[in-house]
One Martini backbone bead per residue (centre of mass of N, CA, C, O) as a GRO file, in nm:
protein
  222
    1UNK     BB    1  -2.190  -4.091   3.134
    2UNK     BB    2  -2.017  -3.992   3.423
    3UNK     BB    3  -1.789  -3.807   3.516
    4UNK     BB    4  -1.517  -3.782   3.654
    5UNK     BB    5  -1.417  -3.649   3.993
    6UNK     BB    6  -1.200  -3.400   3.832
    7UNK     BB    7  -1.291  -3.428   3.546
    8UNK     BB    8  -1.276  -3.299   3.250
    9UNK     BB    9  -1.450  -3.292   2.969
   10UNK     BB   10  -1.444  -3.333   2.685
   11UNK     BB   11  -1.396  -3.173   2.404
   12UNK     BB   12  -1.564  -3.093   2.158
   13UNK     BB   13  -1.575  -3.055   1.819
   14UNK     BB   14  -1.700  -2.767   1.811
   15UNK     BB   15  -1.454  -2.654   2.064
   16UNK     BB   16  -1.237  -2.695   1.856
   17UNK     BB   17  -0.983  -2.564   1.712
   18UNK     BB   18  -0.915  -2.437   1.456
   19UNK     BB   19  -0.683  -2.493   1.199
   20UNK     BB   20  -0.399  -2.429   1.097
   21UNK     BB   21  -0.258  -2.336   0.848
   22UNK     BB   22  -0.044  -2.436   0.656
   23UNK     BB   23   0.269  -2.308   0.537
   24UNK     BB   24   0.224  -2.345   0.225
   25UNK     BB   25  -0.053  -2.199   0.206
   26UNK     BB   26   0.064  -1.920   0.296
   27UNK     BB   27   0.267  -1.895   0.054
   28UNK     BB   28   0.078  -1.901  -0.153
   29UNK     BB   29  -0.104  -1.675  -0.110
   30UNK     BB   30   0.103  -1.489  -0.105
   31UNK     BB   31   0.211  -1.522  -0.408
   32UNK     BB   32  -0.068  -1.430  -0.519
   33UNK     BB   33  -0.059  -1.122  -0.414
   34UNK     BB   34   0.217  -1.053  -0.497
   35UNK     BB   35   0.155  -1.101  -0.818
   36UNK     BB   36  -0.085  -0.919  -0.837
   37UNK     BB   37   0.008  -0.668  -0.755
   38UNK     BB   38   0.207  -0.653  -1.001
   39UNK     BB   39   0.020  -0.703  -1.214
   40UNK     BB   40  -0.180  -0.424  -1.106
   41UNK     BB   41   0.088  -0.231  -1.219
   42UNK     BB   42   0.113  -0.321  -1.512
   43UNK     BB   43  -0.233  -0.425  -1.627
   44UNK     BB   44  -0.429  -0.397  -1.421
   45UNK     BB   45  -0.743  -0.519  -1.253
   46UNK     BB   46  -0.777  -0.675  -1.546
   47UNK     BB   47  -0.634  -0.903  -1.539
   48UNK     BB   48  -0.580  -1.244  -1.578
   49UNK     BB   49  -0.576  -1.493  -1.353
   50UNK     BB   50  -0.393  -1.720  -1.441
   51UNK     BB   51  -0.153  -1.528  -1.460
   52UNK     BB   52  -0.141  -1.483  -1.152
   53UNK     BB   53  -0.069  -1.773  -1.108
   54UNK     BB   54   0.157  -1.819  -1.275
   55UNK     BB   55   0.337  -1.615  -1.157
   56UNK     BB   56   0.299  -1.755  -0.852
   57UNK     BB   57   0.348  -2.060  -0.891
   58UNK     BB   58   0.011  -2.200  -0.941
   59UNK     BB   59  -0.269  -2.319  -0.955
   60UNK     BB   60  -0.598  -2.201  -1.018
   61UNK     BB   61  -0.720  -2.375  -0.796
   62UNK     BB   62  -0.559  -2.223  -0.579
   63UNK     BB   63  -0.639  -1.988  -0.627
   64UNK     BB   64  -1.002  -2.008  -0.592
   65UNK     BB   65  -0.933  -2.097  -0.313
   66UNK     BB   66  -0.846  -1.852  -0.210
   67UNK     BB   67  -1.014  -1.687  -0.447
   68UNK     BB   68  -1.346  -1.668  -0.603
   69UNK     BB   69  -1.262  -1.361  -0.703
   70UNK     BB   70  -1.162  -1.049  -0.817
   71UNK     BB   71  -1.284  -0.930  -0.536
   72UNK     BB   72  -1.087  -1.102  -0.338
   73UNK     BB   73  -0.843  -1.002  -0.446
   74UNK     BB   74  -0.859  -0.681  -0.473
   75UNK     BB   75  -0.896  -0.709  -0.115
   76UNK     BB   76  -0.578  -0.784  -0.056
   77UNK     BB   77  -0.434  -0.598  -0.210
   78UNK     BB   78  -0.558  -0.335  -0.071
   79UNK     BB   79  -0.480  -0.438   0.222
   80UNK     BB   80  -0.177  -0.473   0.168
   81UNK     BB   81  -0.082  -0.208   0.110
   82UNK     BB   82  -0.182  -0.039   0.321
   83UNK     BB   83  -0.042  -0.170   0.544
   84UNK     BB   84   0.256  -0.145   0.447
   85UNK     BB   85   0.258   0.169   0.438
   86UNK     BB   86   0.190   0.214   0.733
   87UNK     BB   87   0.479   0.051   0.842
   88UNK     BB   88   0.659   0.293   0.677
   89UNK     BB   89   0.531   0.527   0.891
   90UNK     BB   90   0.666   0.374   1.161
   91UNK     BB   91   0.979   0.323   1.022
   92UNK     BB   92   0.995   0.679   1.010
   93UNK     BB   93   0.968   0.704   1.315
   94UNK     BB   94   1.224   0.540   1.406
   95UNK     BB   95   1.473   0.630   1.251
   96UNK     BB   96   1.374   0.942   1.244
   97UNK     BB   97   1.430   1.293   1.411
   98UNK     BB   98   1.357   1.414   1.181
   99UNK     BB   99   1.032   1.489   1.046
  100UNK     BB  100   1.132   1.566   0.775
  101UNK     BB  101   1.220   1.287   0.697
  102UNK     BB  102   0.987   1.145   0.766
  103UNK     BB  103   0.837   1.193   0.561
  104UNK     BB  104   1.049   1.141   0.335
  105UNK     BB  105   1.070   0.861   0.348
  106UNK     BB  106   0.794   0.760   0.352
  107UNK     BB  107   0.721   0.839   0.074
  108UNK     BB  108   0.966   0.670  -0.092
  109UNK     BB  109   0.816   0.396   0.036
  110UNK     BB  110   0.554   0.439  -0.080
  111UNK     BB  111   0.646   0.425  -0.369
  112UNK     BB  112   0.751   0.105  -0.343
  113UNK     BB  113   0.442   0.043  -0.268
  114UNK     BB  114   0.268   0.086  -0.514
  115UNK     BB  115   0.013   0.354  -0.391
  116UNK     BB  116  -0.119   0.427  -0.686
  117UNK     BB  117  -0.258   0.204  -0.788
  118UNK     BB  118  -0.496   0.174  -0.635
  119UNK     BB  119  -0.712   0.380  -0.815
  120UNK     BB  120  -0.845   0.125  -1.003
  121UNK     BB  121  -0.923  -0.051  -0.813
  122UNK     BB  122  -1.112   0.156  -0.642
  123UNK     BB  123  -1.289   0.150  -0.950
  124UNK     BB  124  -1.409  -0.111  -0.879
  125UNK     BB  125  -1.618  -0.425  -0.785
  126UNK     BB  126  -1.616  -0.356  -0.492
  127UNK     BB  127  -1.582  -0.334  -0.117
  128UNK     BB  128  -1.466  -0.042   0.006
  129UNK     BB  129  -1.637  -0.031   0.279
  130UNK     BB  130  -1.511  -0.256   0.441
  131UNK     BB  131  -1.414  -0.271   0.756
  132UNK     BB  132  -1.117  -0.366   0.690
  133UNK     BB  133  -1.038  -0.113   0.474
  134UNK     BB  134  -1.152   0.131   0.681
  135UNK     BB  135  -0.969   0.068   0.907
  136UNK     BB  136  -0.674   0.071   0.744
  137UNK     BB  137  -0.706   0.366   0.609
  138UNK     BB  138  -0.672   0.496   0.927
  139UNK     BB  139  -0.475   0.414   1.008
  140UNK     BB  140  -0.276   0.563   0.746
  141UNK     BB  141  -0.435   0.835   0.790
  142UNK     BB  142  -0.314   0.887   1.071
  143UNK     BB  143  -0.046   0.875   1.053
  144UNK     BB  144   0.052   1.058   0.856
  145UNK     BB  145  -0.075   1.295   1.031
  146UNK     BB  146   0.145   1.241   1.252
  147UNK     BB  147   0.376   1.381   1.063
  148UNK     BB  148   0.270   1.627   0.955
  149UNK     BB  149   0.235   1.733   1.235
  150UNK     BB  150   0.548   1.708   1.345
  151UNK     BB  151   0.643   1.910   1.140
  152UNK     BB  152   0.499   2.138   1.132
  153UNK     BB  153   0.573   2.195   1.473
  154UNK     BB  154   0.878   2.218   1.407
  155UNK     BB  155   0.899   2.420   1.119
  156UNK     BB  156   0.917   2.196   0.840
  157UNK     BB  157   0.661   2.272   0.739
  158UNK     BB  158   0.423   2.416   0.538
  159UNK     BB  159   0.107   2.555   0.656
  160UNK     BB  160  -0.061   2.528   0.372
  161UNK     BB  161  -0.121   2.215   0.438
  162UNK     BB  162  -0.250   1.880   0.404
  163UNK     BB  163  -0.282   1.550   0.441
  164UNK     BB  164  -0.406   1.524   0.157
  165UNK     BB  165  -0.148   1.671  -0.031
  166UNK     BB  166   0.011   1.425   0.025
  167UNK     BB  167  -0.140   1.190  -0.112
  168UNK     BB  168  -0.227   1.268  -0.348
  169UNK     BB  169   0.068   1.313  -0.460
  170UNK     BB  170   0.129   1.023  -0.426
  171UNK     BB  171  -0.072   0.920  -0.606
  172UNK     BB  172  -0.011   1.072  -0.879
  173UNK     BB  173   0.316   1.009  -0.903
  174UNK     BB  174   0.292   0.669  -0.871
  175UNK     BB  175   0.083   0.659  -1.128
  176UNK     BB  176   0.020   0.470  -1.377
  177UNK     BB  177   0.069   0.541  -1.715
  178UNK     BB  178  -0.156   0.501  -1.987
  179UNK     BB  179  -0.007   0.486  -2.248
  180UNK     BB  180   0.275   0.544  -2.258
  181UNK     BB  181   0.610   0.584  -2.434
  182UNK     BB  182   0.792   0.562  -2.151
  183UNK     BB  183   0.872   0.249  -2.012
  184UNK     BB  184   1.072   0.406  -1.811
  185UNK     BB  185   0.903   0.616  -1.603
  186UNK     BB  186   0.982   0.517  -1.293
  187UNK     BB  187   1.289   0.615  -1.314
  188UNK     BB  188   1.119   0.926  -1.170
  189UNK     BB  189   0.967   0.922  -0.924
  190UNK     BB  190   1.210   1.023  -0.700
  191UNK     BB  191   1.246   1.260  -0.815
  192UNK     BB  192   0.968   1.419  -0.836
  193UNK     BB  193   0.905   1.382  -0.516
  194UNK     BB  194   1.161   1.548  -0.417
  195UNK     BB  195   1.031   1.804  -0.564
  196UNK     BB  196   0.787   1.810  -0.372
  197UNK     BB  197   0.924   1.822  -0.116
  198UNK     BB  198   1.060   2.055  -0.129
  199UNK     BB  199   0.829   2.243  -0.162
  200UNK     BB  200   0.721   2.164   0.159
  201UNK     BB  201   0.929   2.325   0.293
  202UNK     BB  202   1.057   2.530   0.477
  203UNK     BB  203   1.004   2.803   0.402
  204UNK     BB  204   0.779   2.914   0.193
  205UNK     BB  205   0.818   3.017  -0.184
  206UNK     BB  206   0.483   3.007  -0.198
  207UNK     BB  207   0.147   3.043  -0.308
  208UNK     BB  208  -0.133   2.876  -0.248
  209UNK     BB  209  -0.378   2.749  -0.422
  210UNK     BB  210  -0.619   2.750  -0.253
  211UNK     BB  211  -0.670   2.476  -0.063
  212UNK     BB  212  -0.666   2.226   0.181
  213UNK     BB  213  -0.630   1.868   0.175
  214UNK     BB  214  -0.832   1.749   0.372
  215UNK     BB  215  -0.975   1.428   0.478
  216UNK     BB  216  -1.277   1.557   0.467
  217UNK     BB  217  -1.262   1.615   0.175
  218UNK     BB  218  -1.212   1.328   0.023
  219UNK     BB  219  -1.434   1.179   0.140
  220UNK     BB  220  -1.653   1.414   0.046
  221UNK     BB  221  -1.556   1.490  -0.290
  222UNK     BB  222  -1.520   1.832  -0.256
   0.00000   0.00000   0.00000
């Protein structure tokens, strides 16, 4: 049958947009996501996933609803603190005006999204290579760079260190020590951090050995 002259056809099913997740669905990924998060902090990303169920108050039927393997709910839980990461350093950009405050700012809020777990995850056995991780990691570390290149022309920040010298300290100092005897070692992380950023402040106090850690020697492993 032919349609009415100015009256467009209806759409077909396949042209129909798909329905958005319901509200308590996303709710639910949410805490599946931050509960897993939580928990490859506290005992590393191999967790059984039953557990991070049970922390997220879901059944497992809905974790594997929504993560169909170790690998899927890993690669969530990685670009969610990464972006998380990113946002913390738009929020030190708009905060303060002094740029070394800001990059220090920046570094305790990344440490409070326990942006160091994420070293043993990124070793284990997913797609890190993922565009949408790739993506992500690179917003992360464009913004960073803008941090540190802010302060660095400021005269805030001492001039032999690169973008990489922040990450990697940063990973570092904020990763969960494997078998330490010291449970509460992590109410020292801000202290240490502290510690490092006083390093960084210009003028420089001391003469750093070797080179530094700029995002392409990172990333070529050199």
């Amino acid at each position: 049958m032919e349609s009415v002259a100015g009256t467009a056809p209806a759409p077909c099913a396949a042209q129909r947009r798909t329905p958005r997740p319901r509200a308590d669905a996303l709710r639910n990924r949410e805490r599946i996501v931050a509960a897993a998060r939580e928990m490859f902090v506290e005992f590393g990303p191999d967790v059984p996933l039953d557990e991070v169920a049970r922390r997220a108050g879901v059944g497992n039927a809905t974790l594997y609803r929504n993560f169909p393997d170790r690998a899927a709910l890993v690669h969530e839980v990685v670009l969610a603190v990464t972006s998380r990461t990113t946002d913390r350093v738009e929020e030190a950009f708009a905060a303060e005006s002094d740029p070394f405050a800001a990059l220090s700012r920046f570094v305790h809020a990344a440490a409070d999204e326990r942006i160091g777990a994420l070293c043993p995850m990124l070793s284990g056995g997913f797609d890190k290579d993922h565009p949408e991780l790739l993506a992500e990691r690179r917003r992360l570390e464009e913004a960073v760079e803008g941090l540190v290149e802010r302060a660095m022309s400021a005269g805030r920040l001492r001039t032999d260190i690169a973008v990489g010298d922040v990450l990697v300290a940063l990973s570092q100092l904020t990763r969960p020590l494997p078998g330490i005897a010291c449970p509460d070692i992590d109410r020292f992380t801000h202290r240490h951090l502290q510690l490092f950023l006083d390093g960084l402040e210009a003028p420089a106090r001391s003469e750093l050995p070797g080179s530094a850690a700029t995002l392409e020697v990172l990333r070529s492993g050199h």
